[in-house]
XYZ file of C-alpha atoms in Angstrom:
438
model
C 52.679 141.715 112.662
C 52.727 140.698 109.032
C 55.026 143.931 108.070
C 57.354 142.412 110.384
C 59.646 139.460 110.090
C 61.984 137.334 112.119
C 65.396 138.800 111.814
C 68.017 136.669 110.664
C 71.585 138.124 110.562
C 74.450 137.326 109.340
C 77.441 137.415 111.518
C 80.016 139.663 109.866
C 82.546 142.566 110.620
C 80.281 144.794 108.669
C 77.190 144.381 106.964
C 75.551 147.126 104.335
C 72.300 146.244 103.372
C 71.037 146.866 99.953
C 68.725 150.426 99.332
C 67.918 151.673 96.136
C 67.316 155.131 97.598
C 70.979 155.274 98.666
C 72.473 153.654 95.319
C 72.415 156.865 93.655
C 73.622 160.817 94.065
C 72.095 162.396 96.041
C 72.329 159.898 98.485
C 69.568 159.698 100.991
C 68.481 157.803 104.334
C 64.779 157.330 104.718
C 63.224 156.727 107.979
C 60.039 154.295 108.080
C 57.799 156.524 110.261
C 55.468 158.183 108.183
C 53.251 161.008 107.753
C 50.175 161.806 105.642
C 49.550 163.609 102.525
C 48.520 167.085 103.017
C 48.943 166.547 106.958
C 50.281 169.269 108.861
C 53.582 167.585 108.935
C 53.951 168.403 105.717
C 53.047 171.666 105.852
C 55.328 172.317 108.370
C 58.025 170.886 106.230
C 57.318 173.556 103.805
C 57.293 176.315 106.249
C 60.922 175.310 106.859
C 61.495 174.739 103.316
C 60.781 178.799 102.616
C 63.082 180.164 105.533
C 65.626 177.760 106.146
C 68.033 177.805 102.897
C 68.345 181.522 103.019
C 69.261 181.490 106.951
C 72.074 178.877 106.421
C 73.392 180.647 103.139
C 73.266 184.075 104.853
C 74.929 182.137 108.172
C 79.193 182.932 108.081
C 78.911 179.067 109.269
C 77.050 178.090 106.383
C 74.820 176.424 108.771
C 71.239 176.728 110.657
C 68.175 174.730 112.073
C 64.687 175.495 112.652
C 61.976 174.100 114.784
C 58.434 174.598 113.702
C 54.730 173.405 114.965
C 53.645 171.464 117.719
C 54.069 167.901 118.983
C 53.303 165.349 116.992
C 53.317 167.536 114.196
C 56.956 169.118 115.151
C 59.351 169.290 112.677
C 63.043 169.821 113.134
C 65.626 170.436 110.218
C 69.179 171.015 109.811
C 70.976 172.559 107.023
C 74.656 172.378 106.453
C 76.960 173.561 103.418
C 80.352 172.648 102.619
C 83.017 175.279 104.429
C 84.285 175.865 101.016
C 80.827 177.290 99.625
C 79.683 180.539 99.335
C 76.551 182.000 100.205
C 74.914 181.848 96.755
C 75.770 177.989 96.057
C 74.706 177.565 99.385
C 71.159 178.400 99.010
C 71.339 176.866 95.506
C 72.364 173.754 97.047
C 69.749 173.707 99.742
C 66.527 175.311 97.691
C 67.510 172.154 95.617
C 67.682 169.499 98.324
C 64.256 170.796 99.804
C 62.884 170.243 95.932
C 64.291 166.714 96.194
C 63.940 165.574 99.949
C 60.321 165.029 99.765
C 60.419 163.358 96.641
C 63.254 160.687 97.460
C 61.859 160.059 100.925
C 57.905 159.950 100.452
C 55.966 160.802 103.766
C 59.284 160.073 105.767
C 59.172 161.889 109.130
C 62.853 161.525 109.610
C 65.392 162.095 106.148
C 68.299 162.807 105.482
C 69.719 163.947 101.835
C 73.220 164.376 101.104
C 75.093 166.512 98.318
C 78.237 167.008 97.097
C 77.857 170.504 98.962
C 75.608 170.219 101.518
C 73.207 168.361 103.621
C 69.615 168.594 104.896
C 68.231 166.760 107.780
C 64.136 166.714 109.052
C 62.671 164.689 112.047
C 59.900 164.881 114.173
C 63.051 164.399 117.115
C 65.252 167.011 117.930
C 68.754 166.049 117.785
C 70.569 168.728 120.525
C 74.252 169.346 120.086
C 75.059 168.796 123.861
C 73.480 165.443 123.866
C 75.545 162.144 124.559
C 72.471 160.568 121.996
C 73.186 163.015 119.144
C 71.842 161.601 116.471
C 74.353 161.010 113.257
C 72.995 159.528 110.081
C 76.064 157.737 108.197
C 76.520 156.801 104.755
C 80.169 155.056 104.247
C 81.532 155.571 100.328
C 84.569 153.739 99.157
C 86.711 153.588 95.999
C 86.732 150.162 94.738
C 90.546 151.252 93.378
C 93.467 150.176 95.840
C 96.607 151.735 96.023
C 98.830 149.196 94.421
C 102.361 150.922 95.439
C 103.105 150.681 99.095
C 99.507 150.755 100.513
C 100.771 150.085 104.087
C 102.433 153.505 103.877
C 99.432 155.279 101.544
C 97.571 153.993 104.891
C 99.775 156.076 107.030
C 99.720 159.068 104.950
C 95.959 158.764 104.963
C 95.489 158.380 108.563
C 98.574 161.055 109.257
C 96.467 163.733 106.782
C 92.955 163.042 108.500
C 94.277 163.976 112.430
C 95.887 166.826 110.854
C 92.786 168.340 109.284
C 90.595 167.179 111.917
C 92.665 168.905 114.455
C 92.951 172.110 112.144
C 89.278 172.319 111.763
C 88.067 171.802 115.890
C 91.021 174.533 116.568
C 91.301 177.203 113.938
C 88.163 177.388 112.065
C 84.688 178.821 113.486
C 83.089 176.374 111.113
C 84.571 173.361 112.150
C 86.035 172.798 108.491
C 89.081 172.385 106.895
C 90.920 170.897 103.967
C 94.431 169.175 103.666
C 96.875 167.712 101.396
C 99.873 165.339 101.537
C 102.837 164.398 99.399
C 103.207 160.588 98.444
C 104.478 159.298 95.391
C 104.977 159.436 91.637
C 102.108 156.923 90.939
C 100.154 158.974 93.676
C 101.702 162.335 93.749
C 98.914 164.078 96.404
C 96.504 162.949 98.532
C 93.630 165.339 99.667
C 91.377 165.700 102.421
C 88.575 167.554 104.309
C 86.818 166.940 107.471
C 83.599 169.277 108.906
C 81.291 169.563 111.879
C 78.495 171.003 112.273
C 79.318 174.532 113.816
C 77.086 173.894 116.942
C 79.223 171.359 118.258
C 81.863 172.044 120.669
C 85.372 171.100 119.395
C 85.686 168.374 121.626
C 82.565 167.353 120.445
C 83.539 167.400 116.333
C 86.667 166.223 117.622
C 85.170 163.019 119.013
C 82.569 162.673 116.407
C 85.419 162.548 113.551
C 87.891 160.468 115.277
C 85.360 157.787 115.921
C 84.238 157.748 112.390
C 87.535 157.543 111.086
C 88.483 154.705 113.587
C 85.511 152.944 112.689
C 85.597 152.951 109.025
C 89.559 152.586 108.767
C 89.369 148.506 108.260
C 86.831 148.970 105.521
C 88.473 151.666 103.840
C 91.749 150.117 104.427
C 93.811 150.825 100.850
C 91.084 152.633 98.526
C 92.555 155.540 97.085
C 89.664 157.436 97.845
C 86.738 157.011 100.742
C 84.286 159.260 102.277
C 81.637 159.452 105.559
C 78.528 161.556 105.107
C 77.362 162.513 108.607
C 74.722 165.199 109.639
C 76.627 166.003 112.698
C 80.411 164.992 110.998
C 82.051 164.360 107.565
C 85.424 163.569 106.077
C 86.452 162.844 102.753
C 89.915 161.534 101.267
C 90.584 161.351 97.790
C 94.311 161.108 95.357
C 92.655 163.985 93.176
C 91.679 167.610 94.187
C 87.959 167.840 95.005
C 86.938 171.054 97.130
C 87.567 174.593 96.583
C 89.612 177.382 98.172
C 93.194 176.922 99.852
C 94.554 174.198 101.544
C 94.538 174.492 104.992
C 96.699 171.743 106.132
C 100.209 170.164 104.553
C 101.914 167.686 105.350
C 105.637 167.315 103.531
C 107.137 164.222 102.840
C 105.747 160.862 102.613
C 106.740 159.148 105.750
C 103.423 160.758 107.765
C 105.739 160.364 110.585
C 104.154 163.693 111.698
C 100.409 164.542 112.243
C 101.500 168.308 112.205
C 100.771 170.721 109.094
C 103.640 172.267 107.521
C 101.650 175.446 107.049
C 97.860 176.601 107.604
C 96.997 179.293 105.977
C 94.037 181.177 106.721
C 90.506 180.324 106.039
C 89.551 181.529 102.705
C 85.845 180.142 101.716
C 86.172 180.458 97.880
C 83.040 180.124 95.088
C 81.492 176.628 94.346
C 79.793 176.674 90.798
C 76.406 174.774 90.535
C 77.539 173.729 86.923
C 80.565 172.259 89.020
C 78.413 170.133 91.102
C 75.593 169.378 88.242
C 78.689 167.656 86.727
C 79.217 165.492 89.700
C 82.713 165.367 90.652
C 81.448 163.339 93.505
C 78.810 161.105 91.422
C 81.262 158.744 91.094
C 80.340 157.444 94.478
C 77.554 155.869 95.470
C 76.467 153.264 97.850
C 74.210 150.388 97.205
C 73.058 150.106 100.723
C 72.205 151.325 103.991
C 74.457 151.025 106.585
C 73.642 148.318 109.491
C 76.696 147.823 112.050
C 76.762 144.096 113.320
C 79.981 143.730 114.380
C 82.959 146.189 115.098
C 86.311 146.100 117.396
C 84.449 148.632 120.096
C 81.623 149.376 121.479
C 82.098 153.000 120.620
C 81.359 152.126 116.701
C 77.876 151.416 117.504
C 77.120 154.876 119.174
C 77.777 156.656 115.764
C 77.301 154.130 113.067
C 73.518 153.490 112.972
C 71.372 150.985 112.168
C 69.585 152.031 109.298
C 65.893 151.567 108.186
C 65.516 149.365 105.033
C 62.364 149.931 102.543
C 63.282 147.406 100.388
C 65.593 144.820 99.387
C 67.617 143.814 96.803
C 69.435 140.155 95.763
C 73.382 140.067 97.230
C 74.715 140.272 93.588
C 72.812 143.535 93.211
C 74.226 144.754 96.111
C 77.643 143.766 95.025
C 77.890 145.806 92.480
C 79.982 148.959 91.730
C 78.437 152.087 90.743
C 81.281 154.159 88.462
C 84.311 152.645 90.925
C 82.539 152.891 94.072
C 80.369 150.964 96.488
C 79.518 150.172 99.908
C 81.660 146.517 100.218
C 79.043 144.221 100.675
C 80.843 141.173 99.660
C 80.860 139.901 102.887
C 76.944 139.440 103.548
C 76.271 136.029 103.510
C 72.109 136.186 104.402
C 70.432 139.281 106.314
C 66.168 139.095 106.296
C 65.464 141.938 108.755
C 62.939 144.430 109.070
C 64.514 147.255 111.360
C 62.586 149.231 113.555
C 63.622 153.122 114.236
C 63.765 154.759 117.721
C 60.943 156.785 117.451
C 58.842 153.878 116.725
C 59.792 151.978 119.734
C 59.546 155.115 122.028
C 55.846 155.615 120.851
C 55.418 151.949 121.358
C 56.991 152.323 124.711
C 55.245 155.262 126.173
C 59.061 156.595 125.998
C 59.976 153.436 128.286
C 57.623 154.504 131.066
C 58.066 153.100 134.195
C 54.562 151.736 133.955
C 55.342 149.706 131.062
C 58.509 148.175 132.499
C 57.896 144.549 132.744
C 61.544 143.858 134.807
C 65.086 144.621 134.685
C 68.480 142.500 134.717
C 72.070 142.830 134.617
C 71.756 143.430 130.980
C 69.289 145.999 131.147
C 65.602 146.535 131.326
C 62.556 144.863 129.231
C 59.478 147.255 128.132
C 55.979 146.223 127.082
C 54.852 148.112 124.150
C 52.335 148.153 121.382
C 53.344 148.668 117.425
C 51.390 151.173 115.403
C 49.659 147.650 113.421
C 48.712 146.014 117.306
C 51.241 143.625 117.580
C 52.469 143.834 121.341
C 56.259 143.535 121.798
C 58.596 143.525 124.127
C 61.453 145.771 123.852
C 64.646 144.741 125.779
C 66.686 148.217 126.643
C 70.315 147.292 127.030
C 71.781 149.517 129.364
C 74.846 152.031 128.395
C 76.363 150.465 131.319
C 76.043 147.122 130.632
C 78.784 144.459 130.298
C 76.635 143.432 127.283
C 78.940 144.654 124.641
C 78.976 144.209 120.768
C 80.403 140.943 121.096
C 77.407 139.902 123.313
C 74.980 141.119 121.341
C 76.409 140.096 118.078
C 76.140 136.554 120.087
C 72.446 137.086 120.997
C 71.336 138.264 117.835
C 72.573 135.215 115.563
C 71.646 132.551 118.455
C 68.035 134.002 118.670
C 67.530 134.669 115.245
C 68.477 131.068 113.998
C 66.552 129.422 117.035
C 63.165 128.294 116.807
C 61.860 126.624 119.825
C 58.216 126.436 121.580
C 59.595 127.942 124.799
C 61.524 130.838 123.108
C 60.139 134.146 122.250
C 60.286 135.334 118.493
C 62.708 138.256 117.916
C 60.703 140.973 115.924
C 63.483 143.450 115.205
C 66.651 145.526 116.498
C 67.740 149.171 116.767
C 71.141 150.510 117.168
C 69.817 154.284 116.759
C 71.121 157.506 119.197
C 73.394 155.498 121.621
C 70.659 152.959 122.116
C 70.913 149.109 121.882
C 67.655 147.618 121.380
C 66.162 144.570 120.651
C 62.666 143.556 119.966
C 60.590 140.783 121.279
C 57.112 139.565 120.674
C 55.422 139.657 123.991
C 54.320 136.600 125.344
C 52.272 136.912 128.714
C 53.691 135.227 131.729
C 56.272 134.350 129.918
C 60.337 134.695 132.132
C 62.149 137.226 130.816
C 65.346 134.995 131.134
C 63.888 133.857 127.590
C 64.978 137.199 126.387
């Protein structure tokens, strides 16, 4: 119980929580669920690391997954290289990822690492491409420099270019990858973009993943001359300087951004990425001083793909607001956050995977389950129904209200989780307490 603190949530549009692990390149997301040294889980990670990079690099889609071991020591892993990477550099990038990730996220069962040209994820939970709750750990990065000439028109150009690039990726590329460029003005002559999904997604799911992310983060990225979303399942990026190899697949002529159709669409010809170029770190001008918690977004769809990331340590707000080489994660709106977020795997284990035998009751907004955390603390988990009328606004209000109120007749809010399309509020368990108090 000591390691869980009462959740205190500031009501802001986007709260980006400080985490040193995400502050430098390569970028990482580390879960709280852990394994022990010399465990079978670590042995299974090493077994996958011996074969997965080569399997992905030899694949026409520069992509592969692997599943090794038996529950509870089972490890599922995903490896993806950027669509313009060749086999040799893909192998180099993924080999490096398997060396770096266990050190960046020591003993973390659920871990993700992002480089400019590849992503590696492993977990004790398998993410299926046909699952509506597909996990997509995500990091947003924003350039601190804004477009000063006609910013509204710049945003229209960016939106049109991203839409056209996404359309090409899902209709003309087996790698579900596309690059694009658009004309703008003399100050910023060109805008460049790429978009990509894991090739095991259907084109429709790829489009949905990218479109939701683009719409979700558009208000945060407004006027920025460069931004990117790093996701396990889908990612995109735009810049005013070239940052990808190979030919441009989508070209938008003119600056009106009135049409989303590409002027031309040459065939996909992956080009060589050199390790030296990547080591120089064209993407290292990016950094993110925080993992992401969405407290309030314009629509409930945003929560489905923008996840509540798990925190290990915290820094003062002043440090979280620092920029790193011109890029930051926009933490300026945070007023106060003092939370302990709980991952979905912990809550599934605590409640017996939300077993019917552990259900305390059910109301209009969803069911409440009794559970026990690894330290023995008893909890009551409110699992909001996906069809519930309690959307983001109601969830935001409940978090704010319960976090602030202290009364002998009110149960304490222990934590919150918004992973895998779940909306879970975790309370202390008080026997014989009315569910209306939750």
